[in-house]
mmCIF file with all atom_site columns, C-alpha atoms in Angstrom:
data_model
loop_
_atom_site.group_PDB
_atom_site.id
_atom_site.type_symbol
_atom_site.label_atom_id
_atom_site.label_alt_id
_atom_site.label_comp_id
_atom_site.label_asym_id
_atom_site.label_entity_id
_atom_site.label_seq_id
_atom_site.pdbx_PDB_ins_code
_atom_site.Cartn_x
_atom_site.Cartn_y
_atom_site.Cartn_z
_atom_site.occupancy
_atom_site.B_iso_or_equiv
_atom_site.pdbx_formal_charge
_atom_site.auth_seq_id
_atom_site.auth_comp_id
_atom_site.auth_asym_id
_atom_site.auth_atom_id
_atom_site.pdbx_PDB_model_num
ATOM 1  C CA . UNK A 1 1  ? 0.000   0.000  0.000  1.00 77.00 ? 1  UNK A CA 1
ATOM 2  C CA . UNK A 1 2  ? 2.855   2.384  0.742  1.00 78.00 ? 2  UNK A CA 1
ATOM 3  C CA . UNK A 1 3  ? 4.172   1.941  -2.803 1.00 77.00 ? 3  UNK A CA 1
ATOM 4  C CA . UNK A 1 4  ? 0.796   2.220  -4.517 1.00 77.00 ? 4  UNK A CA 1
ATOM 5  C CA . UNK A 1 5  ? -0.116  5.409  -2.663 1.00 81.00 ? 5  UNK A CA 1
ATOM 6  C CA . UNK A 1 6  ? 3.338   7.028  -2.996 1.00 82.00 ? 6  UNK A CA 1
ATOM 7  C CA . UNK A 1 7  ? 3.480   7.336  0.780  1.00 84.00 ? 7  UNK A CA 1
ATOM 8  C CA . UNK A 1 8  ? 6.148   9.484  2.393  1.00 90.00 ? 8  UNK A CA 1
ATOM 9  C CA . UNK A 1 9  ? 6.063   7.382  5.574  1.00 91.00 ? 9  UNK A CA 1
ATOM 10 C CA . UNK A 1 10 ? 4.310   4.418  7.178  1.00 90.00 ? 10 UNK A CA 1
ATOM 11 C CA . UNK A 1 11 ? 2.562   5.052  10.481 1.00 91.00 ? 11 UNK A CA 1
ATOM 12 C CA . UNK A 1 12 ? 1.344   2.211  12.687 1.00 90.00 ? 12 UNK A CA 1
ATOM 13 C CA . UNK A 1 13 ? -1.174  3.261  15.314 1.00 88.00 ? 13 UNK A CA 1
ATOM 14 C CA . UNK A 1 14 ? -3.734  1.785  17.644 1.00 83.00 ? 14 UNK A CA 1
ATOM 15 C CA . UNK A 1 15 ? -4.147  0.144  20.988 1.00 82.00 ? 15 UNK A CA 1
ATOM 16 C CA . UNK A 1 16 ? -1.850  -2.746 20.134 1.00 84.00 ? 16 UNK A CA 1
ATOM 17 C CA . UNK A 1 17 ? 1.197   -0.558 19.394 1.00 88.00 ? 17 UNK A CA 1
ATOM 18 C CA . UNK A 1 18 ? 2.704   -0.864 22.907 1.00 86.00 ? 18 UNK A CA 1
ATOM 19 C CA . UNK A 1 19 ? 2.684   -4.662 22.533 1.00 86.00 ? 19 UNK A CA 1
ATOM 20 C CA . UNK A 1 20 ? 4.021   -4.477 18.969 1.00 86.00 ? 20 UNK A CA 1
ATOM 21 C CA . UNK A 1 21 ? 6.957   -2.218 19.776 1.00 86.00 ? 21 UNK A CA 1
ATOM 22 C CA . UNK A 1 22 ? 9.310   -4.916 21.084 1.00 87.00 ? 22 UNK A CA 1
ATOM 23 C CA . UNK A 1 23 ? 8.028   -7.488 18.600 1.00 86.00 ? 23 UNK A CA 1
ATOM 24 C CA . UNK A 1 24 ? 8.710   -5.232 15.612 1.00 85.00 ? 24 UNK A CA 1
ATOM 25 C CA . UNK A 1 25 ? 12.180  -4.373 16.877 1.00 82.00 ? 25 UNK A CA 1
ATOM 26 C CA . UNK A 1 26 ? 13.092  -8.073 17.060 1.00 86.00 ? 26 UNK A CA 1
ATOM 27 C CA . UNK A 1 27 ? 11.199  -9.291 13.982 1.00 89.00 ? 27 UNK A CA 1
ATOM 28 C CA . UNK A 1 28 ? 11.945  -9.299 10.281 1.00 92.00 ? 28 UNK A CA 1
ATOM 29 C CA . UNK A 1 29 ? 9.108   -6.836 9.620  1.00 88.00 ? 29 UNK A CA 1
ATOM 30 C CA . UNK A 1 30 ? 11.321  -4.070 8.217  1.00 88.00 ? 30 UNK A CA 1
ATOM 31 C CA . UNK A 1 31 ? 13.425  -6.486 6.192  1.00 90.00 ? 31 UNK A CA 1
ATOM 32 C CA . UNK A 1 32 ? 10.312  -8.028 4.646  1.00 90.00 ? 32 UNK A CA 1
ATOM 33 C CA . UNK A 1 33 ? 8.731   -4.632 4.040  1.00 86.00 ? 33 UNK A CA 1
ATOM 34 C CA . UNK A 1 34 ? 11.817  -3.455 2.173  1.00 88.00 ? 34 UNK A CA 1
ATOM 35 C CA . UNK A 1 35 ? 12.622  -6.674 0.303  1.00 89.00 ? 35 UNK A CA 1
ATOM 36 C CA . UNK A 1 36 ? 10.680  -5.777 -2.840 1.00 88.00 ? 36 UNK A CA 1
ATOM 37 C CA . UNK A 1 37 ? 13.263  -6.186 -5.584 1.00 91.00 ? 37 UNK A CA 1
ATOM 38 C CA . UNK A 1 38 ? 13.646  -3.105 -7.766 1.00 92.00 ? 38 UNK A CA 1
ATOM 39 C CA . UNK A 1 39 ? 11.627  -1.011 -5.302 1.00 88.00 ? 39 UNK A CA 1
ATOM 40 C CA . UNK A 1 40 ? 14.007  -1.714 -2.427 1.00 90.00 ? 40 UNK A CA 1
ATOM 41 C CA . UNK A 1 41 ? 15.863  1.641  -2.673 1.00 90.00 ? 41 UNK A CA 1
ATOM 42 C CA . UNK A 1 42 ? 12.559  3.524  -2.444 1.00 88.00 ? 42 UNK A CA 1
ATOM 43 C CA . UNK A 1 43 ? 11.374  1.487  0.541  1.00 88.00 ? 43 UNK A CA 1
ATOM 44 C CA . UNK A 1 44 ? 14.687  1.824  2.362  1.00 90.00 ? 44 UNK A CA 1
ATOM 45 C CA . UNK A 1 45 ? 14.135  5.601  2.446  1.00 90.00 ? 45 UNK A CA 1
ATOM 46 C CA . UNK A 1 46 ? 10.566  5.203  3.729  1.00 90.00 ? 46 UNK A CA 1
ATOM 47 C CA . UNK A 1 47 ? 10.411  5.837  7.491  1.00 92.00 ? 47 UNK A CA 1
ATOM 48 C CA . UNK A 1 48 ? 8.247   3.535  9.601  1.00 91.00 ? 48 UNK A CA 1
ATOM 49 C CA . UNK A 1 49 ? 6.895   5.098  12.781 1.00 91.00 ? 49 UNK A CA 1
ATOM 50 C CA . UNK A 1 50 ? 4.846   3.811  15.685 1.00 92.00 ? 50 UNK A CA 1
ATOM 51 C CA . UNK A 1 51 ? 2.293   6.211  17.127 1.00 91.00 ? 51 UNK A CA 1
ATOM 52 C CA . UNK A 1 52 ? 1.988   5.639  20.859 1.00 90.00 ? 52 UNK A CA 1
ATOM 53 C CA . UNK A 1 53 ? -0.891  7.821  22.001 1.00 89.00 ? 53 UNK A CA 1
ATOM 54 C CA . UNK A 1 54 ? -3.696  6.216  23.979 1.00 86.00 ? 54 UNK A CA 1
ATOM 55 C CA . UNK A 1 55 ? -5.963  9.177  23.172 1.00 90.00 ? 55 UNK A CA 1
ATOM 56 C CA . UNK A 1 56 ? -5.562  8.950  19.401 1.00 88.00 ? 56 UNK A CA 1
ATOM 57 C CA . UNK A 1 57 ? -9.166  7.843  18.876 1.00 88.00 ? 57 UNK A CA 1
ATOM 58 C CA . UNK A 1 58 ? -10.505 10.800 20.858 1.00 93.00 ? 58 UNK A CA 1
ATOM 59 C CA . UNK A 1 59 ? -8.232  13.194 18.986 1.00 93.00 ? 59 UNK A CA 1
ATOM 60 C CA . UNK A 1 60 ? -9.401  11.786 15.650 1.00 91.00 ? 60 UNK A CA 1
ATOM 61 C CA . UNK A 1 61 ? -13.070 11.999 16.635 1.00 94.00 ? 61 UNK A CA 1
ATOM 62 C CA . UNK A 1 62 ? -12.651 15.605 17.797 1.00 95.00 ? 62 UNK A CA 1
ATOM 63 C CA . UNK A 1 63 ? -10.881 16.486 14.558 1.00 95.00 ? 63 UNK A CA 1
ATOM 64 C CA . UNK A 1 64 ? -13.649 14.905 12.488 1.00 94.00 ? 64 UNK A CA 1
ATOM 65 C CA . UNK A 1 65 ? -16.289 16.784 14.477 1.00 95.00 ? 65 UNK A CA 1
ATOM 66 C CA . UNK A 1 66 ? -14.522 20.113 14.019 1.00 93.00 ? 66 UNK A CA 1
ATOM 67 C CA . UNK A 1 67 ? -14.279 19.531 10.265 1.00 93.00 ? 67 UNK A CA 1
ATOM 68 C CA . UNK A 1 68 ? -17.868 18.308 9.809  1.00 92.00 ? 68 UNK A CA 1
ATOM 69 C CA . UNK A 1 69 ? -19.927 20.039 12.488 1.00 86.00 ? 69 UNK A CA 1
ATOM 70 C CA . UNK A 1 70 ? -22.436 22.595 11.302 1.00 78.00 ? 70 UNK A CA 1
ATOM 71 C CA . UNK A 1 71 ? -21.390 25.392 13.623 1.00 66.00 ? 71 UNK A CA 1
ATOM 72 C CA . UNK A 1 72 ? -23.293 28.634 13.037 1.00 60.00 ? 72 UNK A CA 1
#
């Protein structure tokens, strides 16, 4: 998906991120993500970030409300 959408970065977020942090550090996730043949140089420059914010859902909901609320 990162290649198809011309992403500038990959962000992983959600309630499971704290449990994934150590797993991802010790796994082959990054190696597998980047092992895409001719696209490897592009993917090696693509940062992968974990978002550790337990209020992310509330922040997103508030942002959606502010953008879509009919405030007169």
